[in-house]
JSON list of C-alpha atoms in Angstrom, two decimals:
[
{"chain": "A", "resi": 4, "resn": "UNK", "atom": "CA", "xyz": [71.54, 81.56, 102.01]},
{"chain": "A", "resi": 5, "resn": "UNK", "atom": "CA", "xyz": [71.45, 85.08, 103.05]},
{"chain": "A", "resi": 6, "resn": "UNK", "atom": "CA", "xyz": [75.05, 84.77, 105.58]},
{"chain": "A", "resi": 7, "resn": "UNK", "atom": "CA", "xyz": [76.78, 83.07, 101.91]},
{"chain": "A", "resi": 8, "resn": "UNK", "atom": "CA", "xyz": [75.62, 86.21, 100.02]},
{"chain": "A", "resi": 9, "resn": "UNK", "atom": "CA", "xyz": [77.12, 88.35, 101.99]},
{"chain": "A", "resi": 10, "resn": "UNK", "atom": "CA", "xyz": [80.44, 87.10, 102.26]},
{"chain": "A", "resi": 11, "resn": "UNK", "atom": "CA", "xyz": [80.61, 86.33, 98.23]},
{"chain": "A", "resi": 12, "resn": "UNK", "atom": "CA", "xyz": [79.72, 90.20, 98.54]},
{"chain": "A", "resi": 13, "resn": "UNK", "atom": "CA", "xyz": [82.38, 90.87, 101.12]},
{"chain": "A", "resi": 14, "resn": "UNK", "atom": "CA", "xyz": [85.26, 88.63, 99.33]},
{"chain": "A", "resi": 15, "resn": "UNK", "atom": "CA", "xyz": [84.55, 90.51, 96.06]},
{"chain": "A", "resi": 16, "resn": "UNK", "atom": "CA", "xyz": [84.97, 94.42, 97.67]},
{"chain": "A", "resi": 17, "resn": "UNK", "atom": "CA", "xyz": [88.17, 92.81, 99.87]},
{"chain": "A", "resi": 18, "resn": "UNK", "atom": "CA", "xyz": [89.83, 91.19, 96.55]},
{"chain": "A", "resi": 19, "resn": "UNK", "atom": "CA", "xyz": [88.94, 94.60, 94.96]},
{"chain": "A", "resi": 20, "resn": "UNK", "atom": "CA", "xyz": [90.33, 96.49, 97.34]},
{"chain": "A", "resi": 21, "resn": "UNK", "atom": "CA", "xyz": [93.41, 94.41, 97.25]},
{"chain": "A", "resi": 22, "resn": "UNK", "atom": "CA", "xyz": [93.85, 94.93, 93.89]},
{"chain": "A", "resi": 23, "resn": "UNK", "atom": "CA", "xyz": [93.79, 98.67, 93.96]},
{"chain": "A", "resi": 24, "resn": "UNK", "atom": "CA", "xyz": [96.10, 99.00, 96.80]},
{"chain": "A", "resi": 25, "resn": "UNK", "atom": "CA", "xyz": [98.63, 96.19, 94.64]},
{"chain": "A", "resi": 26, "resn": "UNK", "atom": "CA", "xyz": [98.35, 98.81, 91.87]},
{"chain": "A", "resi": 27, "resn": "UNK", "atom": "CA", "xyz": [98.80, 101.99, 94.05]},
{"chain": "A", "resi": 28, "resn": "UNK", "atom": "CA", "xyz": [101.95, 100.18, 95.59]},
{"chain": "A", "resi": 29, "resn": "UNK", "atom": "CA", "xyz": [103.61, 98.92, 92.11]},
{"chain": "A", "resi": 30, "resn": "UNK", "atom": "CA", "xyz": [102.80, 101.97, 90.30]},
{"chain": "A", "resi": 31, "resn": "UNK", "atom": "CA", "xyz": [104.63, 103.96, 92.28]},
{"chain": "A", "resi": 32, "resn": "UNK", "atom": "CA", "xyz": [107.69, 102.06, 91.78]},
{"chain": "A", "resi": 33, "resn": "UNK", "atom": "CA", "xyz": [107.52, 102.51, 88.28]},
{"chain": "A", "resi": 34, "resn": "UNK", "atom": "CA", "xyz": [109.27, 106.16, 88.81]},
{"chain": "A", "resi": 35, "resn": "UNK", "atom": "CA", "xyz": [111.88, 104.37, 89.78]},
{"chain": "A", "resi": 36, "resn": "UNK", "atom": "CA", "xyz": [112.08, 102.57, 86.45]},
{"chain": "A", "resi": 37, "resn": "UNK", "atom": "CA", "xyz": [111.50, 105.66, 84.87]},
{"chain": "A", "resi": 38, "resn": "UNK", "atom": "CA", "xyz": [114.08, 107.44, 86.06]},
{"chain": "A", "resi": 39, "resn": "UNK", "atom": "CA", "xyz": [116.54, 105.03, 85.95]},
{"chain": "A", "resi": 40, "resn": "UNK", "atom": "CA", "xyz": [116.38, 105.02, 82.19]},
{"chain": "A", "resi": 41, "resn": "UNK", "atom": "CA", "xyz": [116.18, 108.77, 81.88]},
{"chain": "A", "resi": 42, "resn": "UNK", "atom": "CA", "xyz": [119.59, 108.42, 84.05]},
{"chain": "A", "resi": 43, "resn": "UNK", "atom": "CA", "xyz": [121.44, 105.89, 82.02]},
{"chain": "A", "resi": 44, "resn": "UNK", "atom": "CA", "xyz": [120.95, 107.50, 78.38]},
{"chain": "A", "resi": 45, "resn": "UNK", "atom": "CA", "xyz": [123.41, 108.22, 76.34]},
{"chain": "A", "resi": 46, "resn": "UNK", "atom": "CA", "xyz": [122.91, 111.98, 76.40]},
{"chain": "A", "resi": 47, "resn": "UNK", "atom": "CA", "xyz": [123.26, 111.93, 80.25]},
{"chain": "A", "resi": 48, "resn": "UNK", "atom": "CA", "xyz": [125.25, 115.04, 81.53]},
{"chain": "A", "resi": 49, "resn": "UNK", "atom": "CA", "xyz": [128.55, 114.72, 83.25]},
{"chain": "A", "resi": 50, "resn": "UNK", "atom": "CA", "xyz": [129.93, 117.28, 85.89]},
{"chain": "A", "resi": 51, "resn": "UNK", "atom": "CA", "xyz": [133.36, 117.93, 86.90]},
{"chain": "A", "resi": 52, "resn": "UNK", "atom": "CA", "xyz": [133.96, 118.02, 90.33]},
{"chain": "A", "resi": 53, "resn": "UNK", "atom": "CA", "xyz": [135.78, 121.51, 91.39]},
{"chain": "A", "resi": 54, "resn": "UNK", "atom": "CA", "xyz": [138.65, 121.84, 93.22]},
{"chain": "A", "resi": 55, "resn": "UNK", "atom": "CA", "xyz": [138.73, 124.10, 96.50]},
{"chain": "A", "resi": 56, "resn": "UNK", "atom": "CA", "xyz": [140.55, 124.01, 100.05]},
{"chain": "A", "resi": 57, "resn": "UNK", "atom": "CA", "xyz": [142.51, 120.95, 99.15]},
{"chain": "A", "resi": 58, "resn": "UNK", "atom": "CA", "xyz": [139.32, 118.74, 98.04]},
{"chain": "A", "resi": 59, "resn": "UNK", "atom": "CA", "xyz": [137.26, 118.27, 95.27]},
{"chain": "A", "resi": 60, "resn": "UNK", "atom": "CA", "xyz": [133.52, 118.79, 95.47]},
{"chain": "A", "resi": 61, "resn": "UNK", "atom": "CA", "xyz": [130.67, 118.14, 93.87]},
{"chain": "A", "resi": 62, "resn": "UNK", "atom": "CA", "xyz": [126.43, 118.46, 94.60]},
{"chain": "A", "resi": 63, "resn": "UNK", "atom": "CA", "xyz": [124.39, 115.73, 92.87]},
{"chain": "A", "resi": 64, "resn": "UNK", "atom": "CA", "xyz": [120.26, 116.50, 92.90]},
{"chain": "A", "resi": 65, "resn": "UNK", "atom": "CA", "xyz": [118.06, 113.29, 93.20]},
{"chain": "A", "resi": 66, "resn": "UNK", "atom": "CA", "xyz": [115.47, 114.26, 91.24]},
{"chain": "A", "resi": 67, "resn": "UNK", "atom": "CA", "xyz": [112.41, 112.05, 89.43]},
{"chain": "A", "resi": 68, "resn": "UNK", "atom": "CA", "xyz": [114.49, 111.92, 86.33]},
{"chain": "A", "resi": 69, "resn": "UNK", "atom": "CA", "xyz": [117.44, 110.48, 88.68]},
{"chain": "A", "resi": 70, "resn": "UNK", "atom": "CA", "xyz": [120.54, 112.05, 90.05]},
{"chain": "A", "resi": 71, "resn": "UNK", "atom": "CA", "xyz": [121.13, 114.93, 87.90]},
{"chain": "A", "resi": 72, "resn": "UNK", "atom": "CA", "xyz": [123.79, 114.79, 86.66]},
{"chain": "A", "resi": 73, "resn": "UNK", "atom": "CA", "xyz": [124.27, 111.02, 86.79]},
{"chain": "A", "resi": 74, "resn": "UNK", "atom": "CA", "xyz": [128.00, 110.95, 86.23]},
{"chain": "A", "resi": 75, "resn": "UNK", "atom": "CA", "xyz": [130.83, 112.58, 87.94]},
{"chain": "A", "resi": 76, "resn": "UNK", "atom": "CA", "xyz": [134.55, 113.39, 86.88]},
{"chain": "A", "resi": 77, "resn": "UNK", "atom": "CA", "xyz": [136.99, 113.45, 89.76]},
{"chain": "A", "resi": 78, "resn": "UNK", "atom": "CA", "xyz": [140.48, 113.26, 89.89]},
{"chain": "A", "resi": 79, "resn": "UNK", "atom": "CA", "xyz": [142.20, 110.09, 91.37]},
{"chain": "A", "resi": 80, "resn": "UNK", "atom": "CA", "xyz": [143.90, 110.78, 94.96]},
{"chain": "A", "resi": 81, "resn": "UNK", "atom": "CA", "xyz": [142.70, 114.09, 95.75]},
{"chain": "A", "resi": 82, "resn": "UNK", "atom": "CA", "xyz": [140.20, 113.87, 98.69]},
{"chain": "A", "resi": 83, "resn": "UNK", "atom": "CA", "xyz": [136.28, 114.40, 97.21]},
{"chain": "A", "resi": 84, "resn": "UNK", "atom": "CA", "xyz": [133.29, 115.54, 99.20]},
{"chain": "A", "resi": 85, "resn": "UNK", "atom": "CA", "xyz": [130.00, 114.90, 97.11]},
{"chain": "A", "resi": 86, "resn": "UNK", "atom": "CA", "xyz": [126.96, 116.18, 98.32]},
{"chain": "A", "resi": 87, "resn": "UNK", "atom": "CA", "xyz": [123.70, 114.49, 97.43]},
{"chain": "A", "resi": 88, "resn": "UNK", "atom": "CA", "xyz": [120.42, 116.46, 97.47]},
{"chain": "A", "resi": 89, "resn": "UNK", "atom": "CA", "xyz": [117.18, 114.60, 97.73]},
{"chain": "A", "resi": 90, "resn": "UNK", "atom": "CA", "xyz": [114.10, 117.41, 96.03]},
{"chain": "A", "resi": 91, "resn": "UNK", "atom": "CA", "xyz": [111.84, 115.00, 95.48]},
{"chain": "A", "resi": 92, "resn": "UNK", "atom": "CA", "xyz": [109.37, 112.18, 97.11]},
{"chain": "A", "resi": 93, "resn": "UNK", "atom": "CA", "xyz": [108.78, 110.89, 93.45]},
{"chain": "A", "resi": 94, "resn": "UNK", "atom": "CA", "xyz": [111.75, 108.32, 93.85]},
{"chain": "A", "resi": 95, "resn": "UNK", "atom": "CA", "xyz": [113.12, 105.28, 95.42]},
{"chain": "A", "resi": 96, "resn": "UNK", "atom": "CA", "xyz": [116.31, 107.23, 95.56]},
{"chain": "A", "resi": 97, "resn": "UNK", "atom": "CA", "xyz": [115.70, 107.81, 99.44]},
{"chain": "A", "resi": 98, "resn": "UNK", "atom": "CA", "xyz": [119.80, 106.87, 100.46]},
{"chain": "A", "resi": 99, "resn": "UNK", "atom": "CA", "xyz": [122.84, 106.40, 98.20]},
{"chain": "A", "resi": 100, "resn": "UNK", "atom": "CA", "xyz": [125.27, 103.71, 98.18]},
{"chain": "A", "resi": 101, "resn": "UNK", "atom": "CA", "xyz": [128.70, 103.58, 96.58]},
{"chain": "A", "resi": 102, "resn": "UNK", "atom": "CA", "xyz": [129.50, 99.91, 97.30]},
{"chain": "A", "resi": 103, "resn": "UNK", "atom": "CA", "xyz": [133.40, 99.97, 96.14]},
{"chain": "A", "resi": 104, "resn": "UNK", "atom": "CA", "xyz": [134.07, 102.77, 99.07]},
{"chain": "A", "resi": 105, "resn": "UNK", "atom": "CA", "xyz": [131.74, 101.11, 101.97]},
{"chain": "A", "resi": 106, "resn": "UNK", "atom": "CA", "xyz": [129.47, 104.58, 101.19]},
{"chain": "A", "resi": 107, "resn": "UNK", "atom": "CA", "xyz": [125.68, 104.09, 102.54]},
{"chain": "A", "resi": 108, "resn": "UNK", "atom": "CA", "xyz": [124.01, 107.26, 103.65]},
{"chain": "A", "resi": 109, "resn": "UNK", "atom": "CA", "xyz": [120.15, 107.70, 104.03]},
{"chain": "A", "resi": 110, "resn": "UNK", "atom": "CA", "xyz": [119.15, 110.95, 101.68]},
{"chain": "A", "resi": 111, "resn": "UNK", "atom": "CA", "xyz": [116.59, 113.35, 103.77]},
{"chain": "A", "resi": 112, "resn": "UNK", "atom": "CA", "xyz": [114.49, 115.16, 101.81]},
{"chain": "A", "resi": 113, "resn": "UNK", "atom": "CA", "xyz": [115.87, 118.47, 101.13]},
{"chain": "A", "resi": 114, "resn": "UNK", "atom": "CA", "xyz": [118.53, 117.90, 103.25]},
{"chain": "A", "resi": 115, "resn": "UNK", "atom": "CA", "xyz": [122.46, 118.12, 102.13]},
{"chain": "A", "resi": 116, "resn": "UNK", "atom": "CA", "xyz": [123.65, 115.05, 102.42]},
{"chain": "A", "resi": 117, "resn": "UNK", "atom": "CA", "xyz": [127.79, 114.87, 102.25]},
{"chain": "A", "resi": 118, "resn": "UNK", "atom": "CA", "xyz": [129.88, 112.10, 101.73]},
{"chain": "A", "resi": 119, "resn": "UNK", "atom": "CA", "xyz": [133.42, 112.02, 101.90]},
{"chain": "A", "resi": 120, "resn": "UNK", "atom": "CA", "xyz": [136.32, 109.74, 100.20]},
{"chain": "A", "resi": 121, "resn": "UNK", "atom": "CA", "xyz": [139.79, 109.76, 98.25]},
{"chain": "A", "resi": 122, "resn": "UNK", "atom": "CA", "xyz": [138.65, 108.53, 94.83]},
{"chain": "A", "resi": 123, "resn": "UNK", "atom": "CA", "xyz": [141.15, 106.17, 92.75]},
{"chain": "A", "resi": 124, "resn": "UNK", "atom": "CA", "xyz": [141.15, 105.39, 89.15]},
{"chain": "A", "resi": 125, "resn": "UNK", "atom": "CA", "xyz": [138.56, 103.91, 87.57]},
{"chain": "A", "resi": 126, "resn": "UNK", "atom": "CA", "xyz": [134.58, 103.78, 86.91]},
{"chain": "A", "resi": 127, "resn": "UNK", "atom": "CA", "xyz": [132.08, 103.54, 90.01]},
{"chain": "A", "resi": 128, "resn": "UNK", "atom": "CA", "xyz": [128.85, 103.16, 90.56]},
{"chain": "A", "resi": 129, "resn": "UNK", "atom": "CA", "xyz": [126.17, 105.16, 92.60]},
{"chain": "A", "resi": 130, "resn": "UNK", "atom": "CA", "xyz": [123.25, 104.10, 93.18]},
{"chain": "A", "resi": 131, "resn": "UNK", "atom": "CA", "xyz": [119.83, 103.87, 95.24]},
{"chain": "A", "resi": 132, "resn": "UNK", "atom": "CA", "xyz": [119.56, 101.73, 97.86]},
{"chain": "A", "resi": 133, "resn": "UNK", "atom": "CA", "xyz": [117.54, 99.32, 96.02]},
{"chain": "A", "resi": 134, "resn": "UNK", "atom": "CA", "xyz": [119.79, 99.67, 92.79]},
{"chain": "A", "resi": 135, "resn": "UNK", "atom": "CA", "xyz": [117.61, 100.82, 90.67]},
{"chain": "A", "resi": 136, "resn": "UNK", "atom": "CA", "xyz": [118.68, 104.21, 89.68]},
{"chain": "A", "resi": 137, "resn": "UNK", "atom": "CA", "xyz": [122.04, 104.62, 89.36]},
{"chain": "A", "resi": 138, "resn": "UNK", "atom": "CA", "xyz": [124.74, 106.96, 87.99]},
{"chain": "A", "resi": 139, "resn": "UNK", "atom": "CA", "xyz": [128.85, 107.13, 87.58]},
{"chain": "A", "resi": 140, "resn": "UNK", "atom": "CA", "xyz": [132.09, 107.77, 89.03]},
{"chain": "A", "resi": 141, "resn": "UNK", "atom": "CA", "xyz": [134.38, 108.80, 86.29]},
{"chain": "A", "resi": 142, "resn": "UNK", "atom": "CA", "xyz": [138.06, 109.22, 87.84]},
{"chain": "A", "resi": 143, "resn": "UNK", "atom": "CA", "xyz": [140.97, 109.67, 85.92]}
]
């Protein structure tokens, strides 16, 4: 009687514990949600890449509201070197993929991260790695 008290005891604090850690784990993914919408609005910023030494560049923050700024304007056929700068831990954003130019780079945390590619016309995506927050190649 005593042993089958115990374990009903030691079933309930395991499921509990369970529980908490399940709610830990998903909440954090939420900022990913989050910031995905905050990334996608309509008022989203757009930068223009500049041009200098024959390329165009650009530095894109990942940030918990996204990547800031979440779109881009290059210029089709002129070499672009985007750098993408991880300043937060709040974020799935932990690599960036651009799938139309084979681009898949793992984003260290404060660390520069530059990738490198002749643009052509048209809209791209970039996004995390598990496409949640995203933002846009504009290139005209």
């Amino acid at each position: 009687m005593m042993n089958s008290r115990k374990s009903i005891i030691i079933t309930g604090a395991l499921l509990i514990a369970a529980v908490a850690l399940a709610a830990a784990a998903f909440g954090g993914s939420r900022n990913c949600c989050k910031a995905n919408m905050s990334s996608n609005n309509e008022g989203a910023r757009t930068a223009e890449a500049v041009e200098q030494d024959g390329a165009q560049t650009a530095t894109v923050e990942v940030t918990d509201k996204g990547f800031e700024p979440s779109s881009l304007k290059l210029k089709a056929g002129v070499p672009a070197k985007v750098t993408f700068v991880r300043k937060t831990e709040e974020t799935c954003a932990k690599e960036v993929v651009i799938k139309e130019y084979n681009i898949n780079r793992k984003l260290p945390l404060n660390e520069p991260v530059t990738v490198e590619f002749t643009p052509r016309k048209g809209e791209f995506s970039f996004a995390c790695g598990m496409d949640m927050i995203k933002g846009k190649l504009v290139v005209e």
